Short mmCIF file of C-alpha atoms in Angstrom, two decimals:
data_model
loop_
_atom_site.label_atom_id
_atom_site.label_comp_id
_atom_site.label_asym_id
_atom_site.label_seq_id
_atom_site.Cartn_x
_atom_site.Cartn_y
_atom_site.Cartn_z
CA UNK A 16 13.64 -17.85 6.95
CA UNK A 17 15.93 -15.14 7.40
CA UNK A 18 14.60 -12.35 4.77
CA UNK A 19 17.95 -10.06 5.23
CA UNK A 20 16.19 -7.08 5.83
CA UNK A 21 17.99 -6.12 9.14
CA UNK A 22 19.60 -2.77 8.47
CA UNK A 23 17.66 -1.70 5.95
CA UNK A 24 15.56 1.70 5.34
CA UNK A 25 11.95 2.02 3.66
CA UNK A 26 9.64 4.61 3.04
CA UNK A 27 5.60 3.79 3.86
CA UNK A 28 3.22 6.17 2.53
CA UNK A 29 -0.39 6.03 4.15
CA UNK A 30 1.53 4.41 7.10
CA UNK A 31 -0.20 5.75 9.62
CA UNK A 32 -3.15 3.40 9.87
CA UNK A 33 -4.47 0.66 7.74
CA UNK A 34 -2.52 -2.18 5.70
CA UNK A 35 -0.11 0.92 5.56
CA UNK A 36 0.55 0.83 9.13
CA UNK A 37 0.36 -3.10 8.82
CA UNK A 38 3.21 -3.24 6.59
CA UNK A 39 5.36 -0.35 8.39
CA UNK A 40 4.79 -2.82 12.18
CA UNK A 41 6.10 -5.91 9.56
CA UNK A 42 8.71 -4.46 8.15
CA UNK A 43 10.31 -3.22 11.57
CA UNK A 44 9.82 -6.74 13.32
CA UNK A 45 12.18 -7.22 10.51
CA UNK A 46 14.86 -4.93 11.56
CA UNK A 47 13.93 -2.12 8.62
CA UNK A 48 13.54 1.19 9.77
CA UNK A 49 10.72 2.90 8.75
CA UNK A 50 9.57 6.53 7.58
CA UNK A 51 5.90 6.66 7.21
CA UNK A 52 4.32 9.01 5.88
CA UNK A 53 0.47 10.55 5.81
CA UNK A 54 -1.36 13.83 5.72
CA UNK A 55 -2.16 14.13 9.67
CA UNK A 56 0.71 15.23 11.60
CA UNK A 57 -0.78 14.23 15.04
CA UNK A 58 -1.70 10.41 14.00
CA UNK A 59 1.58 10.36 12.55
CA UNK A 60 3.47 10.95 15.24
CA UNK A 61 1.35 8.69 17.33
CA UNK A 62 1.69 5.66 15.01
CA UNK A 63 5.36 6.19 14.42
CA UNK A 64 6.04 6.29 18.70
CA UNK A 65 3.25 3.06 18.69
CA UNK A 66 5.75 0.85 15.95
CA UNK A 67 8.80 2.15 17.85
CA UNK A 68 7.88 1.07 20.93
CA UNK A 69 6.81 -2.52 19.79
CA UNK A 70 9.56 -3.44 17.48
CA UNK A 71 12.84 -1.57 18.77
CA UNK A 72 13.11 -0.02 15.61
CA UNK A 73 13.66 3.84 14.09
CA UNK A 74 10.41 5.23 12.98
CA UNK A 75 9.62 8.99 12.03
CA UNK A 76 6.83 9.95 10.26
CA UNK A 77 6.58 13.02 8.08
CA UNK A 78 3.70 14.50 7.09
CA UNK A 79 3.33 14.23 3.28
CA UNK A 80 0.50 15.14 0.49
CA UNK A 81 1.89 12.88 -2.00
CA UNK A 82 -0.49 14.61 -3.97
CA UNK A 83 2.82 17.55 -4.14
CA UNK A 84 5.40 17.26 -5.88
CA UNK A 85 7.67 19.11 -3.67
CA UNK A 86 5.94 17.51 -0.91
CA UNK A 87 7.43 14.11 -1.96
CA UNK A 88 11.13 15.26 -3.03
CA UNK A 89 11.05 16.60 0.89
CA UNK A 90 9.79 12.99 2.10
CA UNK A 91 12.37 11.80 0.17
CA UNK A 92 15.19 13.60 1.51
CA UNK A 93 14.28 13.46 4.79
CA UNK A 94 14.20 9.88 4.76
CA UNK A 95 17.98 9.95 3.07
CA UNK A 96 19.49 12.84 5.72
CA UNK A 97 17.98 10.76 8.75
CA UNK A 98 18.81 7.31 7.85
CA UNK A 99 21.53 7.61 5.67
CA UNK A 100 19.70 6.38 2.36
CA UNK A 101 16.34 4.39 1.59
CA UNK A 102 16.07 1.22 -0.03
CA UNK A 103 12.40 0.31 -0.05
CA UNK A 104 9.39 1.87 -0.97
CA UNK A 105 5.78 0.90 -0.26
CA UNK A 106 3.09 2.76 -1.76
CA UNK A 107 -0.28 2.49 0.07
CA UNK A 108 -1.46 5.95 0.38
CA UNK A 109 -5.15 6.31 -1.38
CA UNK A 110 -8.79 7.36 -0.50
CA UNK A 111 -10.51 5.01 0.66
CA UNK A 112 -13.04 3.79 -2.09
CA UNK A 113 -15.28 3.08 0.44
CA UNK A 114 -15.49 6.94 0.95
CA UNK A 115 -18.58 7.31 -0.90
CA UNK A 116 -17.84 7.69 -4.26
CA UNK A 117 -20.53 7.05 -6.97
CA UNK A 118 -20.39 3.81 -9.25
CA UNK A 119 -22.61 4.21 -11.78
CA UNK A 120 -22.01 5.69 -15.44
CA UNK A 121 -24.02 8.71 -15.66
CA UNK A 122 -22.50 9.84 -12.32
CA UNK A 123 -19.28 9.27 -12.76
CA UNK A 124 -17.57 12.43 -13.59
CA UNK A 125 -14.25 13.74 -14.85
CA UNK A 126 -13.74 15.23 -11.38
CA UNK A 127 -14.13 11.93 -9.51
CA UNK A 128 -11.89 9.84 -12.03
CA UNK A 129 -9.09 12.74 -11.71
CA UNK A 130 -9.11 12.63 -7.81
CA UNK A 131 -9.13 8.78 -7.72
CA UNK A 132 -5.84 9.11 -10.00
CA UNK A 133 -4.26 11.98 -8.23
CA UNK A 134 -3.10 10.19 -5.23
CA UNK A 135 -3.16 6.56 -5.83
CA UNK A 136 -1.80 6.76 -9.53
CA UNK A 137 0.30 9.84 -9.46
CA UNK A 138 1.18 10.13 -6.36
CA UNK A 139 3.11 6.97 -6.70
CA UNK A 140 4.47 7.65 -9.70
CA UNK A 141 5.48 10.69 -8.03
CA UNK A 142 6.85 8.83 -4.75
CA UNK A 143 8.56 6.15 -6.86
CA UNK A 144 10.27 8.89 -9.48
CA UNK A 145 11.86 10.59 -6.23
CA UNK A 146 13.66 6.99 -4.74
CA UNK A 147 14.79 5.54 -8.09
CA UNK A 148 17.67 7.95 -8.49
CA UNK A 149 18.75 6.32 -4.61
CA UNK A 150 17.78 2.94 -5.66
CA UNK A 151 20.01 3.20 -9.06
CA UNK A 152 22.67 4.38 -7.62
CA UNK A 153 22.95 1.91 -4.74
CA UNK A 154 22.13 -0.86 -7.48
CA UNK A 155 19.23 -2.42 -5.00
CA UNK A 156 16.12 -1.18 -4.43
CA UNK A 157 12.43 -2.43 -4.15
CA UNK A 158 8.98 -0.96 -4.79
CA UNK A 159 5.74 -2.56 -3.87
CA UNK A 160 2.36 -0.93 -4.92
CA UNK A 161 -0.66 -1.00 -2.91
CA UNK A 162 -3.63 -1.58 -5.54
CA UNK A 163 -6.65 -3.60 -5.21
CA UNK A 164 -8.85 -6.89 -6.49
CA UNK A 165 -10.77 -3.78 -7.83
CA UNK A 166 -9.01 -3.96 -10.52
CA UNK A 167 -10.39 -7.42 -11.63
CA UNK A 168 -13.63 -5.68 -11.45
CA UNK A 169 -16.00 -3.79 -13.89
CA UNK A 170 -17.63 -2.81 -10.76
CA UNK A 171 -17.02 0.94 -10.83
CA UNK A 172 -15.15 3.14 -13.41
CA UNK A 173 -13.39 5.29 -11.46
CA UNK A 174 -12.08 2.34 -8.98
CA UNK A 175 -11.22 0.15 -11.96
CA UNK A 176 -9.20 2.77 -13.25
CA UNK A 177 -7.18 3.90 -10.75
CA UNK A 178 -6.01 -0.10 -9.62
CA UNK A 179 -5.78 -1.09 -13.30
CA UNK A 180 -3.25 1.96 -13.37
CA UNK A 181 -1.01 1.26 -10.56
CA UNK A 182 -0.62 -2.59 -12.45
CA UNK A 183 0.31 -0.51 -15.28
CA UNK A 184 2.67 1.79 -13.79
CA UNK A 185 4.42 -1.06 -11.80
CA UNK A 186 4.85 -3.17 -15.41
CA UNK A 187 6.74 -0.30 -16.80
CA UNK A 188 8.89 0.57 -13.96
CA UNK A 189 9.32 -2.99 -13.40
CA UNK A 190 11.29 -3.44 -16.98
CA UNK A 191 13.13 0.06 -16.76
CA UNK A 192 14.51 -0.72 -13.20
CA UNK A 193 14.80 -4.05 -13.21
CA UNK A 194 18.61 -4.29 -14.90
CA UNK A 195 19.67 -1.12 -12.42
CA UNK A 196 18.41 -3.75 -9.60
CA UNK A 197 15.14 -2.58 -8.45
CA UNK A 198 11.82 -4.85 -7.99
CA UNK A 199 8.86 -3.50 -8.64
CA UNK A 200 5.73 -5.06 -7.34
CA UNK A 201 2.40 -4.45 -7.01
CA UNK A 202 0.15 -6.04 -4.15
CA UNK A 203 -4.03 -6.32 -4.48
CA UNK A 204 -5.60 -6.38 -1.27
CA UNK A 205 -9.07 -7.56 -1.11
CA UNK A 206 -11.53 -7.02 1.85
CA UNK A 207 -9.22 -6.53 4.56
CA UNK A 208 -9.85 -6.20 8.29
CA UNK A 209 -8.32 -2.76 8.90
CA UNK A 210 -9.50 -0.38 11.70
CA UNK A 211 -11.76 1.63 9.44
CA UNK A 212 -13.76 -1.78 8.61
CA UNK A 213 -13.54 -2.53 12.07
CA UNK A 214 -14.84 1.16 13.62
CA UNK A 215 -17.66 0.19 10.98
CA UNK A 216 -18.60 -3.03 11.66
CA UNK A 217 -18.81 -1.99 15.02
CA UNK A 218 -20.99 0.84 14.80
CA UNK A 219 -23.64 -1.57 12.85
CA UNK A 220 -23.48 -4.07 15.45
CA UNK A 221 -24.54 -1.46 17.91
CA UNK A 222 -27.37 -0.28 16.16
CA UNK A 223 -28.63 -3.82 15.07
CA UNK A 224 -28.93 -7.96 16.41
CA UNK A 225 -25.82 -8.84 14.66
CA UNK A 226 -22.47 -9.04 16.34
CA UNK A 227 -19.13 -7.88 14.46
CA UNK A 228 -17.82 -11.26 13.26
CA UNK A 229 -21.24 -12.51 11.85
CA UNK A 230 -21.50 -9.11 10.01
CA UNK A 231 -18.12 -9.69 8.82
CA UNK A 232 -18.60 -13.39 8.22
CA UNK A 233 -21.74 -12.10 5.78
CA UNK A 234 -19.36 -9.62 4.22
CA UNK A 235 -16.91 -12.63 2.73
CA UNK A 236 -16.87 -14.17 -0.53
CA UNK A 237 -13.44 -15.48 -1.13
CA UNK A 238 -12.38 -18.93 -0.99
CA UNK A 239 -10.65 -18.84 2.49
CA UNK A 240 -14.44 -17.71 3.55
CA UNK A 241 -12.98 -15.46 6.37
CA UNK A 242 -11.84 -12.04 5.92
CA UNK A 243 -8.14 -11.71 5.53
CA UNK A 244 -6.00 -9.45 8.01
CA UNK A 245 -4.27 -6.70 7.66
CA UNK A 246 -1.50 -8.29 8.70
CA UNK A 247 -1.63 -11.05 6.86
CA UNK A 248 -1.16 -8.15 3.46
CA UNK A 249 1.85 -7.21 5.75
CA UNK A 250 3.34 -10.53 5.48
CA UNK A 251 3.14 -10.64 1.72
CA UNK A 252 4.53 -7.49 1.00
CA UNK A 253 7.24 -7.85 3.42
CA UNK A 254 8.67 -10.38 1.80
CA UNK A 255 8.54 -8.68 -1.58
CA UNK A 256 10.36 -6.44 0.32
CA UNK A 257 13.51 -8.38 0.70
CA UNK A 258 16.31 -9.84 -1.34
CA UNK A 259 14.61 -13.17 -0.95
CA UNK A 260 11.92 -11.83 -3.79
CA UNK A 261 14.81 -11.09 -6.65
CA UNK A 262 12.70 -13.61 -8.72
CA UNK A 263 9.65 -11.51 -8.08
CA UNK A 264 9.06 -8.52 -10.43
CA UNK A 265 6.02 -6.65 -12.57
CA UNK A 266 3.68 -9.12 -11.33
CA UNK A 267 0.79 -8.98 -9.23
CA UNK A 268 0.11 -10.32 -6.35
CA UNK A 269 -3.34 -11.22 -5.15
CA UNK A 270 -4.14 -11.29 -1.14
CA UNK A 271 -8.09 -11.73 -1.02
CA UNK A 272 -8.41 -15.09 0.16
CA UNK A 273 -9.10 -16.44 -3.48
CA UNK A 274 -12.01 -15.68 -5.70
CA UNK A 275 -13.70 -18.60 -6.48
CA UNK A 276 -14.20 -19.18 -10.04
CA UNK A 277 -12.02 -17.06 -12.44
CA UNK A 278 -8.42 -18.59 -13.75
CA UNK A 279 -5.92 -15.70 -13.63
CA UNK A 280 -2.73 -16.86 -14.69
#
């Protein structure tokens, strides 16, 4: 299927490793070039000549807090005075859950809650509120937002918050933008095999009798019962990327594998 993305221009944020840097290497084998964007210059650039190299394709990165404001607007323009214009934005920039983060009520403070919804809530709303004026003027745009089967979860607070959110936000942008043209999407990974699980994995397998894939094979609960590739996210959001998804919009979309049990409809 021909997704008729050749030509076009998107903007990744937390691009530069991860199901970010999953979806910026899909979206180039596509013919998109790509600005990703992430706080450390030096992986950055690294990634950005990596994705180049493979696919043929234009990609810069920019080094962006898209916890700033200004920071964004500047992402934003950059993309626009080196490629012309943008039409497609993928948020995926976050901190990691796993970062250590407590989960229980009594710990949970207004401090942790505000920095879970800092970057992943309003930094996208930030991100997406610096495109749209492109998108709506161009009368085409998408969006897709990086969230999480944490939010189908009463597992933590602060996690449940900040993925419940990003549905939220992409619901209401979703019927604003939607006659002007614009998609908006949002995408929950579930356990994903990503470097950082990888590194992990690795380093228990070293310091125990397991090897990587049977700790990761005891990690899985989904219905697929293997762990679902980066990659594989890449795919889906990809094609919500292209024209081919017009019938596609304020919805999410699960990539977990399946949990067994529940009926989401």
């Amino acid at each position: 299927m021909d997704l008729g993305l050749a030509g076009k221009r998107a903007i990744v944020t937390g691009g530069s490793r991860g199901i970010g840097k999953a979806i910026a290497i899909g979206l180039a084998r596509e013919g998109v070039d790509v600005v990703i964007a992430a706080r450390d210059a030096a992986v950055l650039e690294a990634t950005a000549r990596d994705i180049a190299n493979e696919t043929g394709r234009r990609v810069l990165g920019v080094a962006t807090d898209t916890g700033d404001d200004a920071a964004v607007q500047a992402l934003v323009q950059r993309t626009v005075d080196e490629f012309g214009g943008v039409d497609i934005l993928v948020n995926s920039a976050a901190t990691p859950w796993s970062a250590g983060a407590p989960k229980d009520f009594q710990s949970t403070t207004d401090d942790i809650v505000r920095r879970e919804i800092e970057i992943k809530v309003l930094g996208y709303l930030r991100t997406a509120r610096a495109v749209a004026p492109h998108f709506i003027e161009q009368g085409w745009g998408r969006i897709i937002n990086i969230s999480g089967l944490g939010a189908r979860q009463a597992n933590s607070i602060a996690q449940t918050i900040r993925n419940v959110s990003v549905s939220a936000l992409t619901k209401n942008l979703a019927d604003e933008l939607g006659p002007k043209g614009i998609n908006v999407t949002v995408v929950h990974p579930g356990l994903t095999r990503t470097e950082r699980l990888t590194d992990r994995l690795t380093a228990q397998a070293a310091s125990g009798d397991s090897t990587v894939a049977e700790l990761e094979a005891a990690l899985v609960k989904n219905s697929i019962r293997r762990v679902v590739d980066a990659s594989e996210v890449a795919d889906v959001v990809t094609f919500l990327a292209s024209p081919r998804s017009i019938g596609i919009t304020g919805d999410a979309i699960a990539v977990g594998g399946g949990i067994p049990g529940p009926v989401y409809y």
